[in-house]
Amino acid sequence: MKLIIRDTMVEASVWAARYIAEKINEKAARTSEPFVIGLCTGSTPIETYNELIRLVKAGKVSFKNVISFNMDEYVGLPVEHPESYHSFMAKYLFDHIDEPKENIHILDGNAPDLDAECAAYEEAIAKAGGFDLFLGGIGEDGHIAFNEPFSSLASRTRVISLTPQTREVNSRFFDNDPDKVPAQAMSVGVATVTGAKEVVVLAFGSKKAHAIKDAVEGPVSHYCTVSALQMHPCAIIACDDAAAGELRVNSYRYFKATE
Ligand code: GLP
């Protein structure tokens, strides 16, 4: 695992966006096959998306041959609800870039058969050729996508019950009322994420410091599902100084020096 530590969230976000753009361009230079990317929501990726939008507008990268799959969505929240991940992605990324609509995939949290929707999602990912890169954020408890503590590290896309902690944390988007946060979500599994050729995870702020410590220095454990990245041959965590704040001094120095 690599850890890229920048002084600020904006610097780490710009690093991540340019890294993604470079990967898209590299693939486009060698093949006409699409670049398949996993995308996340939350406050964390917003600055990365802003930089990607700038790069698209400046003609430095194009999403015309990119296929994306978002990692999760709430169950039962209308698509047009401002806090649905459909709305989030349109607002912060898709409305501003050149990715064709038919290349955009987001789980349907209102599908009549949620299990069938999850199975079809995995099939569509496989049909697209699997992920070249998965961009993720993490929860304060170290969850990736909505893979809450005790999710199997071999899990695939499925319906999941959110923990009281996640509903509490996400209530900031729902009038600060945890009861307004849907109790269930659909999420790609840990193995769906780690099946990507490359995984880039963003983490910013001291609220994520404990999760980063567990993910980087702790054991691989279903208690902190992002720790599964320790088993991945090409995983990068891009964070700011605050999120690296609970690492051992020696770990911090090692990552700063080796980068
Ligand atoms: C939710 C999402 C995750 C996201 C996490 C962190 O739980 N399902 O995909 O990484 O929130 O959100 P934020 O970036 O707002 O801290």
Coordinates of C-alpha atoms and ligand atoms in Angstrom, one line a residue:
M1 CA 0.0 0.0 0.0
K2 CA 1.2 3.5 -0.8
L3 CA 0.2 6.5 1.2
I4 CA 0.4 9.9 -0.4
I5 CA 0.3 12.6 2.3
R6 CA -0.3 16.2 1.3
D7 CA -0.5 19.2 3.7
T8 CA -4.0 20.0 2.7
M9 CA -7.2 18.4 1.3
V10 CA -7.0 20.5 -1.9
E11 CA -3.4 19.4 -2.6
A12 CA -4.2 15.8 -2.1
S13 CA -7.4 16.1 -4.2
V14 CA -5.5 17.7 -7.1
W15 CA -2.9 15.0 -6.9
A16 CA -5.7 12.3 -7.1
A17 CA -7.5 14.0 -10.0
R18 CA -4.3 14.3 -12.0
Y19 CA -3.4 10.7 -11.2
I20 CA -6.8 9.5 -12.5
A21 CA -6.5 11.7 -15.6
E22 CA -3.1 10.3 -16.3
K23 CA -4.4 6.7 -16.0
I24 CA -7.3 7.5 -18.4
N25 CA -4.9 9.1 -20.9
E26 CA -2.4 6.2 -20.6
K27 CA -5.0 3.6 -21.5
A28 CA -6.4 5.7 -24.3
A29 CA -3.0 6.0 -25.8
R30 CA -2.6 2.2 -26.1
T31 CA -6.1 0.8 -26.7
S32 CA -9.6 1.8 -27.9
E33 CA -11.1 -0.1 -25.0
P34 CA -12.9 2.0 -22.4
F35 CA -11.5 3.0 -19.1
V36 CA -13.7 1.5 -16.4
I37 CA -13.8 3.5 -13.2
G38 CA -15.5 3.1 -9.8
L39 CA -16.7 6.3 -8.3
C40 CA -17.7 7.4 -4.8
T41 CA -19.8 10.1 -3.2
G42 CA -19.6 12.1 0.1
S43 CA -17.9 15.3 0.9
T44 CA -14.4 13.8 0.4
P45 CA -14.2 13.5 -3.5
I46 CA -15.8 16.9 -4.3
E47 CA -12.5 18.7 -4.8
T48 CA -11.1 15.8 -6.8
Y49 CA -14.2 16.0 -9.0
N50 CA -13.7 19.8 -9.3
E51 CA -10.2 19.3 -10.6
L52 CA -11.3 16.6 -13.0
I53 CA -13.9 19.0 -14.4
R54 CA -11.2 21.6 -14.8
L55 CA -9.0 19.1 -16.6
V56 CA -11.9 18.1 -18.9
K57 CA -12.7 21.7 -19.7
A58 CA -9.1 22.4 -20.4
G59 CA -9.0 19.5 -22.9
K60 CA -6.4 17.6 -20.8
V61 CA -8.6 14.5 -20.4
S62 CA -11.9 13.2 -21.8
F63 CA -14.5 10.9 -20.3
K64 CA -16.0 10.0 -23.7
N65 CA -14.5 6.5 -23.5
V66 CA -14.9 6.1 -19.8
I67 CA -17.5 3.8 -18.2
S68 CA -18.3 4.5 -14.6
F69 CA -20.0 2.5 -11.8
N70 CA -20.8 4.2 -8.6
M71 CA -20.1 2.3 -5.4
D72 CA -23.4 2.7 -3.5
E73 CA -26.8 4.2 -3.2
Y74 CA -29.5 4.5 -0.5
V75 CA -32.4 2.1 -0.6
G76 CA -35.8 3.7 -1.1
L77 CA -34.7 7.3 -1.5
P78 CA -36.2 8.8 -4.6
V79 CA -33.6 9.4 -7.4
E80 CA -34.5 13.1 -7.5
H81 CA -34.0 13.5 -3.7
P82 CA -31.1 16.0 -3.3
E83 CA -29.2 13.6 -1.1
S84 CA -29.5 10.6 -3.4
Y85 CA -26.2 9.6 -4.9
H86 CA -27.8 10.0 -8.3
S87 CA -28.3 13.7 -7.6
F88 CA -24.9 14.1 -6.0
M89 CA -23.1 12.6 -9.0
A90 CA -25.0 14.8 -11.5
K91 CA -24.4 17.9 -9.5
Y92 CA -20.7 17.4 -8.7
L93 CA -19.4 15.5 -11.8
F94 CA -21.6 14.2 -14.5
D95 CA -23.4 17.4 -15.5
H96 CA -20.0 19.0 -16.1
I97 CA -18.0 16.4 -18.0
D98 CA -18.3 14.6 -21.4
E99 CA -19.0 11.1 -20.2
P100 CA -21.9 9.7 -22.3
K101 CA -25.1 9.1 -20.3
E102 CA -25.2 5.4 -21.3
N103 CA -21.8 4.9 -19.7
I104 CA -22.9 6.0 -16.3
H105 CA -24.1 3.3 -13.9
I106 CA -25.5 3.9 -10.4
L107 CA -27.4 1.3 -8.4
D108 CA -31.2 1.7 -8.4
G109 CA -32.2 1.9 -4.8
N110 CA -35.9 1.7 -5.9
A111 CA -35.6 -1.4 -8.1
P112 CA -38.5 -3.8 -7.6
D113 CA -36.0 -6.6 -6.9
L114 CA -33.0 -5.2 -5.1
D115 CA -31.1 -8.5 -5.1
A116 CA -31.5 -8.9 -8.9
E117 CA -30.4 -5.3 -9.3
C118 CA -27.2 -6.1 -7.3
A119 CA -26.5 -9.2 -9.3
A120 CA -27.1 -7.4 -12.6
Y121 CA -24.6 -4.7 -11.4
E122 CA -21.8 -7.2 -10.9
E123 CA -22.6 -8.7 -14.3
A124 CA -22.4 -5.3 -16.0
I125 CA -19.1 -4.6 -14.3
A126 CA -17.7 -7.9 -15.5
K127 CA -19.1 -7.3 -19.0
A128 CA -17.4 -3.9 -19.1
G129 CA -14.1 -5.7 -18.5
G130 CA -13.7 -5.0 -14.7
F131 CA -12.4 -1.9 -13.1
D132 CA -9.2 -0.2 -14.2
L133 CA -9.4 2.0 -11.1
F134 CA -11.7 2.4 -8.2
L135 CA -11.9 5.7 -6.4
G136 CA -13.2 5.5 -2.9
G137 CA -13.7 7.4 0.3
I138 CA -13.9 6.0 3.8
G139 CA -16.3 6.3 6.7
E140 CA -15.1 7.3 10.1
D141 CA -15.2 3.7 11.2
G142 CA -13.1 2.6 8.2
H143 CA -15.9 1.4 5.9
I144 CA -15.4 1.5 2.2
A145 CA -18.5 2.2 0.0
F146 CA -21.2 1.0 2.5
N147 CA -19.2 -2.0 3.6
E148 CA -19.9 -1.5 7.3
P149 CA -17.8 -3.2 10.0
F150 CA -18.2 -7.0 9.8
S151 CA -18.9 -7.0 6.1
S152 CA -17.2 -9.9 4.5
L153 CA -14.0 -9.0 2.8
A154 CA -15.1 -11.4 0.1
S155 CA -18.5 -9.5 -0.3
R156 CA -20.0 -8.5 -3.7
T157 CA -22.7 -6.0 -4.5
R158 CA -25.6 -6.4 -2.1
V159 CA -28.2 -4.7 0.1
I160 CA -26.7 -3.7 3.5
S161 CA -28.2 -2.4 6.8
L162 CA -26.4 0.8 7.9
T163 CA -25.0 1.0 11.4
P164 CA -26.4 3.5 13.8
Q165 CA -23.0 5.3 13.7
T166 CA -23.1 5.7 9.9
R167 CA -26.7 7.0 10.1
E168 CA -25.7 9.4 12.8
V169 CA -22.6 10.6 10.7
N170 CA -24.7 10.9 7.5
S171 CA -27.5 12.7 9.3
R172 CA -25.7 16.0 8.5
F173 CA -27.2 15.6 5.0
F174 CA -30.7 14.8 6.4
D175 CA -31.6 17.7 8.7
N176 CA -29.4 16.3 11.4
D177 CA -32.0 13.6 12.0
P178 CA -30.5 10.0 11.9
D179 CA -34.1 8.7 11.5
K180 CA -34.3 10.4 8.1
V181 CA -31.2 8.6 6.9
P182 CA -32.4 5.5 5.0
A183 CA -31.8 2.4 7.1
Q184 CA -30.5 0.4 4.2
A185 CA -28.2 0.9 1.2
M186 CA -27.0 -1.0 -1.8
S187 CA -23.2 -1.2 -2.0
V188 CA -20.5 -2.8 -4.1
G189 CA -18.7 -5.4 -1.9
V190 CA -15.2 -5.2 -0.6
A191 CA -14.2 -7.8 -3.2
T192 CA -15.8 -5.7 -5.9
V193 CA -13.5 -2.8 -4.9
T194 CA -10.4 -4.9 -4.4
G195 CA -11.0 -6.7 -7.8
A196 CA -10.0 -3.4 -9.5
K197 CA -6.6 -3.3 -11.0
E198 CA -5.9 -0.2 -8.9
V199 CA -7.6 1.4 -5.9
V200 CA -7.3 5.0 -4.9
V201 CA -8.9 6.0 -1.5
L202 CA -9.2 9.6 -0.3
A203 CA -9.3 10.5 3.4
F204 CA -9.3 14.0 4.8
G205 CA -9.5 15.6 8.2
S206 CA -8.9 14.5 11.7
K207 CA -12.2 12.6 11.8
K208 CA -10.7 10.0 9.4
A209 CA -7.4 9.7 11.3
H210 CA -8.4 6.7 13.4
A211 CA -9.7 4.9 10.3
I212 CA -6.4 5.6 8.5
K213 CA -4.4 4.3 11.4
D214 CA -6.4 1.1 11.5
A215 CA -6.3 0.7 7.7
V216 CA -2.6 1.3 7.4
E217 CA -1.1 -0.1 10.7
G218 CA -3.8 -2.4 12.0
P219 CA -4.5 -6.0 10.9
V220 CA -6.6 -6.9 7.9
S221 CA -10.0 -7.1 9.5
H222 CA -13.6 -7.0 8.6
Y223 CA -13.9 -4.5 11.5
C224 CA -12.2 -1.9 9.3
T225 CA -13.2 -3.0 5.8
V226 CA -10.8 -0.6 4.0
S227 CA -7.9 -2.6 5.7
A228 CA -8.6 -5.2 2.9
L229 CA -6.4 -2.9 0.7
Q230 CA -3.4 -4.3 2.5
M231 CA -3.9 -7.4 0.4
H232 CA -4.2 -5.4 -2.9
P233 CA -1.1 -5.2 -5.1
C234 CA -1.8 -1.6 -6.2
A235 CA -3.6 0.4 -3.6
I236 CA -3.0 4.1 -2.8
I237 CA -4.5 6.2 0.0
A238 CA -4.3 9.9 -0.7
C239 CA -4.8 11.9 2.5
D240 CA -4.1 15.3 4.1
D241 CA -1.9 15.8 7.1
A242 CA -4.8 15.8 9.5
A243 CA -6.0 12.3 8.4
A244 CA -2.4 11.0 8.8
G245 CA -2.4 12.5 12.3
E246 CA -2.7 9.2 14.3
L247 CA -0.1 7.3 12.4
R248 CA 3.1 6.4 14.3
V249 CA 5.8 8.9 13.7
N250 CA 7.9 6.3 12.0
S251 CA 5.1 5.3 9.6
Y252 CA 4.4 8.9 8.8
R253 CA 8.1 9.6 8.1
Y254 CA 8.4 6.4 6.0
F255 CA 5.5 7.4 3.7
K256 CA 6.7 11.0 3.3
A257 CA 10.2 9.8 2.5
T258 CA 9.4 7.0 0.1
E259 CA 6.8 8.9 -2.0
Ligands
GLP1 C1 -20.8 7.2 3.1 C2 -20.5 6.7 1.8 C3 -19.1 6.3 1.5 C4 -18.2 7.6 1.9 C5 -18.5 7.9 3.3 C6 -17.6 9.1 3.8 O1 -20.8 6.3 4.1 N1 -21.2 5.5 1.5 O2 -18.9 5.9 0.2 O3 -16.9 7.3 1.6 O4 -19.8 8.2 3.5 O5 -18.3 10.3 3.5 P1 -17.6 11.7 3.5 O6 -16.7 11.8 2.4 O7 -18.7 12.7 3.5 O8 -16.8 11.8 4.8

